[in-house]
Short mmCIF file of C-alpha atoms in Angstrom, two decimals:
data_model
loop_
_atom_site.label_atom_id
_atom_site.label_comp_id
_atom_site.label_asym_id
_atom_site.label_seq_id
_atom_site.Cartn_x
_atom_site.Cartn_y
_atom_site.Cartn_z
CA MET K 1 2.60 16.39 6.84
CA ALA K 2 2.21 18.54 4.43
CA ALA K 3 0.71 17.49 1.10
CA MET K 4 2.62 16.52 -2.02
CA THR K 5 3.09 19.14 -4.88
CA TYR K 6 2.97 17.68 -8.17
CA ASN K 7 3.16 20.94 -10.09
CA CYS K 8 5.75 24.23 -10.69
CA GLU K 9 4.51 26.92 -10.24
CA CYS K 10 0.65 28.61 -11.52
CA ASP K 11 2.97 30.71 -14.30
CA ASP K 12 3.97 28.73 -17.56
CA GLY K 13 7.22 30.17 -17.91
CA GLN K 14 6.61 31.71 -21.57
CA PRO K 15 7.22 35.07 -22.16
CA THR K 16 4.66 37.34 -20.75
CA VAL K 17 2.97 39.32 -24.02
CA THR K 18 -0.58 40.94 -23.81
CA LEU K 19 -3.23 40.87 -26.61
CA GLU K 20 -1.97 44.83 -27.06
CA GLU K 21 1.44 44.27 -27.11
CA MET K 22 1.28 41.92 -30.17
CA ARG K 23 -1.26 44.01 -32.13
CA LEU K 24 1.18 47.32 -31.96
CA ARG K 25 4.36 44.83 -32.90
CA ILE K 26 2.59 43.83 -35.55
CA ALA K 27 1.19 47.21 -36.90
CA ARG K 28 4.67 48.61 -36.48
CA ARG K 29 5.91 45.65 -38.96
CA LEU K 30 3.03 46.53 -41.44
CA GLY K 31 4.36 49.96 -41.99
CA PHE K 32 2.31 51.53 -39.13
CA ALA K 33 4.89 52.21 -36.86
CA THR K 34 3.94 56.17 -36.87
CA GLN K 35 0.55 55.63 -36.15
CA VAL K 36 1.73 53.12 -33.02
CA ALA K 37 3.86 56.16 -31.73
CA MET K 38 1.44 58.53 -32.13
CA GLY K 39 -1.31 56.10 -30.23
CA VAL K 40 -3.82 55.99 -33.06
CA LEU K 41 -4.26 53.23 -35.51
CA PRO K 42 -6.30 53.41 -38.96
CA ALA K 43 -10.36 52.90 -38.02
CA GLY K 44 -11.37 48.96 -37.54
CA MET K 45 -7.33 47.81 -37.52
CA ALA K 46 -6.92 47.23 -34.09
CA ASP K 47 -10.23 44.86 -34.08
CA LEU K 48 -8.52 43.06 -37.41
CA LEU K 49 -4.66 42.80 -36.07
CA ASP K 50 -6.57 41.48 -32.69
CA ASP K 51 -8.20 39.06 -34.90
CA PHE K 52 -5.59 37.61 -36.88
CA VAL K 53 -3.55 37.10 -33.17
CA ARG K 54 -6.69 35.31 -32.05
CA SER K 55 -6.63 32.70 -34.57
CA ALA K 56 -3.07 32.41 -35.03
CA HIS K 57 -3.08 31.67 -31.41
CA GLU K 58 -5.87 28.79 -31.64
CA ILE K 59 -4.39 27.25 -34.54
CA LEU K 60 -1.20 27.04 -33.08
CA TYR K 61 -2.59 25.85 -30.06
CA ARG K 62 -4.09 22.98 -31.99
CA ARG K 63 -1.36 21.99 -34.52
CA TYR K 64 1.20 21.56 -31.74
CA ALA K 65 1.80 21.19 -28.07
CA VAL K 66 3.48 23.59 -26.32
CA MET K 67 5.88 23.04 -23.39
CA ARG K 68 5.26 24.07 -19.83
CA GLN K 69 1.62 24.04 -20.63
CA GLU K 70 1.35 20.19 -18.70
CA ARG K 71 -0.18 20.33 -15.21
CA PHE K 72 -1.74 17.79 -12.91
CA PHE K 73 -5.48 18.97 -12.06
CA THR K 74 -6.96 17.72 -8.92
CA TRP K 75 -10.55 16.88 -7.97
CA ASP K 76 -11.99 16.05 -4.27
CA LEU K 77 -14.66 13.69 -4.44
CA ILE K 78 -17.67 13.81 -3.08
CA ALA K 79 -19.38 10.38 -1.65
CA GLY K 80 -22.39 9.15 -4.18
CA GLN K 81 -21.50 12.16 -6.44
CA ARG K 82 -20.29 11.01 -10.30
CA PHE K 83 -20.04 15.01 -12.39
CA TYR K 84 -17.27 17.18 -11.52
CA ASP K 85 -17.25 20.62 -13.60
CA LEU K 86 -13.96 20.96 -15.77
CA ASP K 87 -13.23 24.25 -14.02
CA GLY K 88 -13.93 23.11 -10.83
CA ASN K 89 -10.98 21.48 -9.72
CA SER K 90 -9.05 22.23 -5.98
CA ASP K 91 -6.34 23.93 -7.10
CA ALA K 92 -5.14 26.90 -6.26
CA CYS K 93 -3.81 27.91 -9.42
CA ASP K 94 -6.70 29.09 -12.10
CA LYS K 95 -5.77 27.30 -15.13
CA VAL K 96 -8.63 25.14 -16.67
CA LEU K 97 -8.05 21.77 -18.30
CA ASP K 98 -8.62 21.38 -21.96
CA PRO K 99 -10.44 18.02 -22.20
CA GLY K 100 -8.70 17.34 -25.62
CA LYS K 101 -5.18 17.08 -24.47
CA VAL K 102 -5.53 14.73 -21.42
CA HIS K 103 -2.36 12.48 -20.95
CA TRP K 104 -3.79 10.44 -18.03
CA VAL K 105 -6.58 10.18 -15.95
CA GLY K 106 -6.86 8.52 -12.42
CA ILE K 107 -7.91 8.26 -8.91
CA SER K 108 -5.62 8.64 -5.44
CA GLU K 109 -6.32 8.06 -1.67
CA GLY K 110 -5.15 11.29 -0.61
CA ASP K 111 -1.44 11.16 -2.12
CA GLY K 112 -0.92 7.59 -2.12
CA SER K 113 -2.47 4.44 -3.80
CA TRP K 114 -2.81 6.00 -7.02
CA ARG K 115 -4.67 3.67 -9.50
CA PRO K 116 -5.45 4.39 -13.03
CA LEU K 117 -9.17 5.00 -14.73
CA VAL K 118 -10.44 3.50 -17.60
CA CYS K 119 -11.53 6.07 -20.45
CA GLY K 120 -15.12 5.32 -21.85
CA ILE K 121 -18.33 3.50 -19.27
CA ASP K 122 -20.43 1.38 -20.91
CA PRO K 123 -24.04 2.21 -21.12
CA THR K 124 -24.77 -1.10 -19.74
CA LEU K 125 -23.05 0.13 -15.94
CA TYR K 126 -26.05 2.53 -15.42
CA THR K 127 -28.50 -0.74 -15.14
CA ALA K 128 -26.85 -0.64 -11.26
CA ASP K 129 -27.02 2.28 -9.71
CA VAL K 130 -23.81 1.64 -7.66
CA GLN K 131 -21.31 3.55 -5.53
CA GLY K 132 -17.42 2.65 -4.92
CA LEU K 133 -14.30 2.92 -6.04
CA PRO K 134 -14.30 4.88 -9.33
CA THR K 135 -13.13 2.96 -11.92
CA HIS K 136 -13.55 4.61 -15.45
CA TYR K 137 -14.24 7.98 -16.71
CA GLU K 138 -15.60 9.90 -19.14
CA ILE K 139 -15.38 13.83 -20.37
CA ARG K 140 -18.21 15.15 -22.11
CA GLN K 141 -19.58 18.31 -20.51
CA CYS K 142 -18.65 17.61 -17.48
CA ILE K 143 -16.09 14.90 -16.29
CA GLU K 144 -18.22 11.73 -15.36
CA LEU K 145 -17.02 9.14 -12.96
CA TRP K 146 -18.35 5.25 -12.57
CA PRO K 147 -19.39 3.87 -10.18
CA ALA K 148 -20.21 7.21 -7.78
CA PRO K 149 -17.47 7.26 -4.98
CA ALA K 150 -18.75 5.78 -1.89
CA ASP K 151 -16.68 8.25 0.38
CA ALA K 152 -15.02 11.11 -0.10
CA ALA K 153 -11.32 9.66 0.63
CA TRP K 154 -10.46 9.90 -3.12
CA LYS K 155 -9.07 12.49 -5.29
CA LEU K 156 -9.31 12.95 -8.69
CA ARG K 157 -6.12 13.30 -10.83
CA ILE K 158 -5.60 14.59 -14.18
CA LYS K 159 -2.83 15.03 -16.30
CA GLY K 160 -3.22 17.11 -19.00
CA ALA K 161 -2.36 20.84 -20.53
CA PHE K 162 -4.34 23.50 -19.74
CA GLY K 163 -6.62 25.68 -22.52
CA PRO K 164 -5.54 29.01 -24.18
CA ALA K 165 -6.44 32.25 -22.78
CA GLU K 166 -9.47 34.03 -24.35
CA LEU K 167 -7.58 37.22 -25.72
CA ALA K 168 -10.30 38.96 -25.15
CA LEU K 169 -8.94 42.35 -23.46
CA GLY K 170 -5.64 44.48 -24.28
CA THR K 171 -4.23 42.97 -21.46
CA ASP K 172 -4.58 39.46 -21.72
CA VAL K 173 -1.55 37.80 -21.99
CA LEU K 174 -0.67 34.95 -24.66
CA THR K 175 -0.69 31.31 -24.01
CA VAL K 176 1.05 30.15 -26.75
CA ASP K 177 4.59 30.83 -27.07
CA PRO K 178 4.69 34.52 -28.85
CA GLU K 179 6.90 34.76 -31.28
CA ALA K 180 5.45 31.77 -33.12
CA VAL K 181 2.20 33.70 -32.88
CA PHE K 182 3.53 36.81 -34.21
CA LEU K 183 4.98 35.11 -36.95
CA GLN K 184 2.01 33.41 -37.83
CA ALA K 185 -0.66 36.43 -37.08
CA LEU K 186 2.36 38.75 -39.29
CA ALA K 187 2.02 36.66 -42.32
CA ASN K 188 -1.71 36.44 -42.76
CA ALA K 189 -2.06 40.07 -41.74
CA LYS K 190 0.66 40.88 -44.66
CA ALA K 191 -1.45 39.09 -47.05
CA HIS K 192 -4.59 40.52 -46.32
CA TYR K 193 -2.72 43.76 -46.90
CA SER K 194 -1.10 42.53 -50.22
CA GLN K 195 2.52 42.99 -49.16
CA PRO K 196 4.75 40.99 -50.69
CA ASP K 197 6.48 39.43 -48.28
CA ALA K 198 4.00 37.88 -46.41
CA GLY K 199 5.14 34.11 -47.51
CA ASN K 200 8.58 34.90 -46.09
CA TYR K 201 7.04 35.30 -42.62
CA ALA K 202 4.74 32.46 -43.30
CA ALA K 203 7.76 30.01 -44.26
CA GLN K 204 9.57 31.26 -40.61
CA ALA K 205 6.47 30.40 -38.72
CA THR K 206 6.00 27.04 -40.01
CA ALA K 207 10.20 27.41 -39.33
CA TYR K 208 9.70 28.35 -36.16
CA VAL K 209 7.21 25.52 -34.88
CA ARG K 210 9.02 22.63 -36.40
CA SER K 211 12.09 23.98 -34.23
CA ARG K 212 9.58 24.09 -31.15
CA VAL K 213 8.34 20.72 -31.84
CA ALA K 214 11.73 19.07 -32.43
CA GLU K 215 12.65 20.30 -29.21
CA SER K 216 10.10 19.19 -27.42
CA HIS K 217 11.40 15.69 -27.73
CA GLN K 218 14.08 16.61 -25.36
CA THR K 219 16.04 13.42 -24.53
CA ARG K 220 13.98 10.80 -25.76
CA ARG K 221 15.04 8.92 -28.42
CA TYR K 222 12.99 6.95 -30.93
CA VAL K 223 13.53 3.63 -33.01
#
């Protein structure tokens, strides 16, 4: 029997927008459409706009939960090994877990016998160097399990969000909703260039993010 699948496609479903595309769109809205068409921006402008995009991208990622970023990440446990790299999961998808956005941690024996792990390892547990069925975990520079697994029959399972793209190259694709990034970065860029409509775009960015947050509740109801 084939192993059960717990994720959709590796692609998060967001519109595919690159750093370069975002940079040129912002440049046009700043009044540099002619230079964009000619393929020559003023000296230093490309780096400046890229920095506005990266900043907005990071801020928005931390500010609100972007839909379709949550996945299950899986690590194959090794007998006697307590520490596992954050980017060492065994999934075919290259997304990397963001340790600040973890929603569930547990282990499973193959695809069965799922068990939650308790967050936090009391240092007094280190008094005895034992192996067995892991019951606790901590995420620091890596993921630590306690006790170390006695065999390789179990898998570490973490449900959480993958981190944002670094946006180092013009071809790198944004992780966060591109329209939210565009509005926030454009507002900051317009403020930098002292354009009077900067506040309009800042307000639009806030309203857009609020609408996305409202949509993320889906059919949940609260009392």
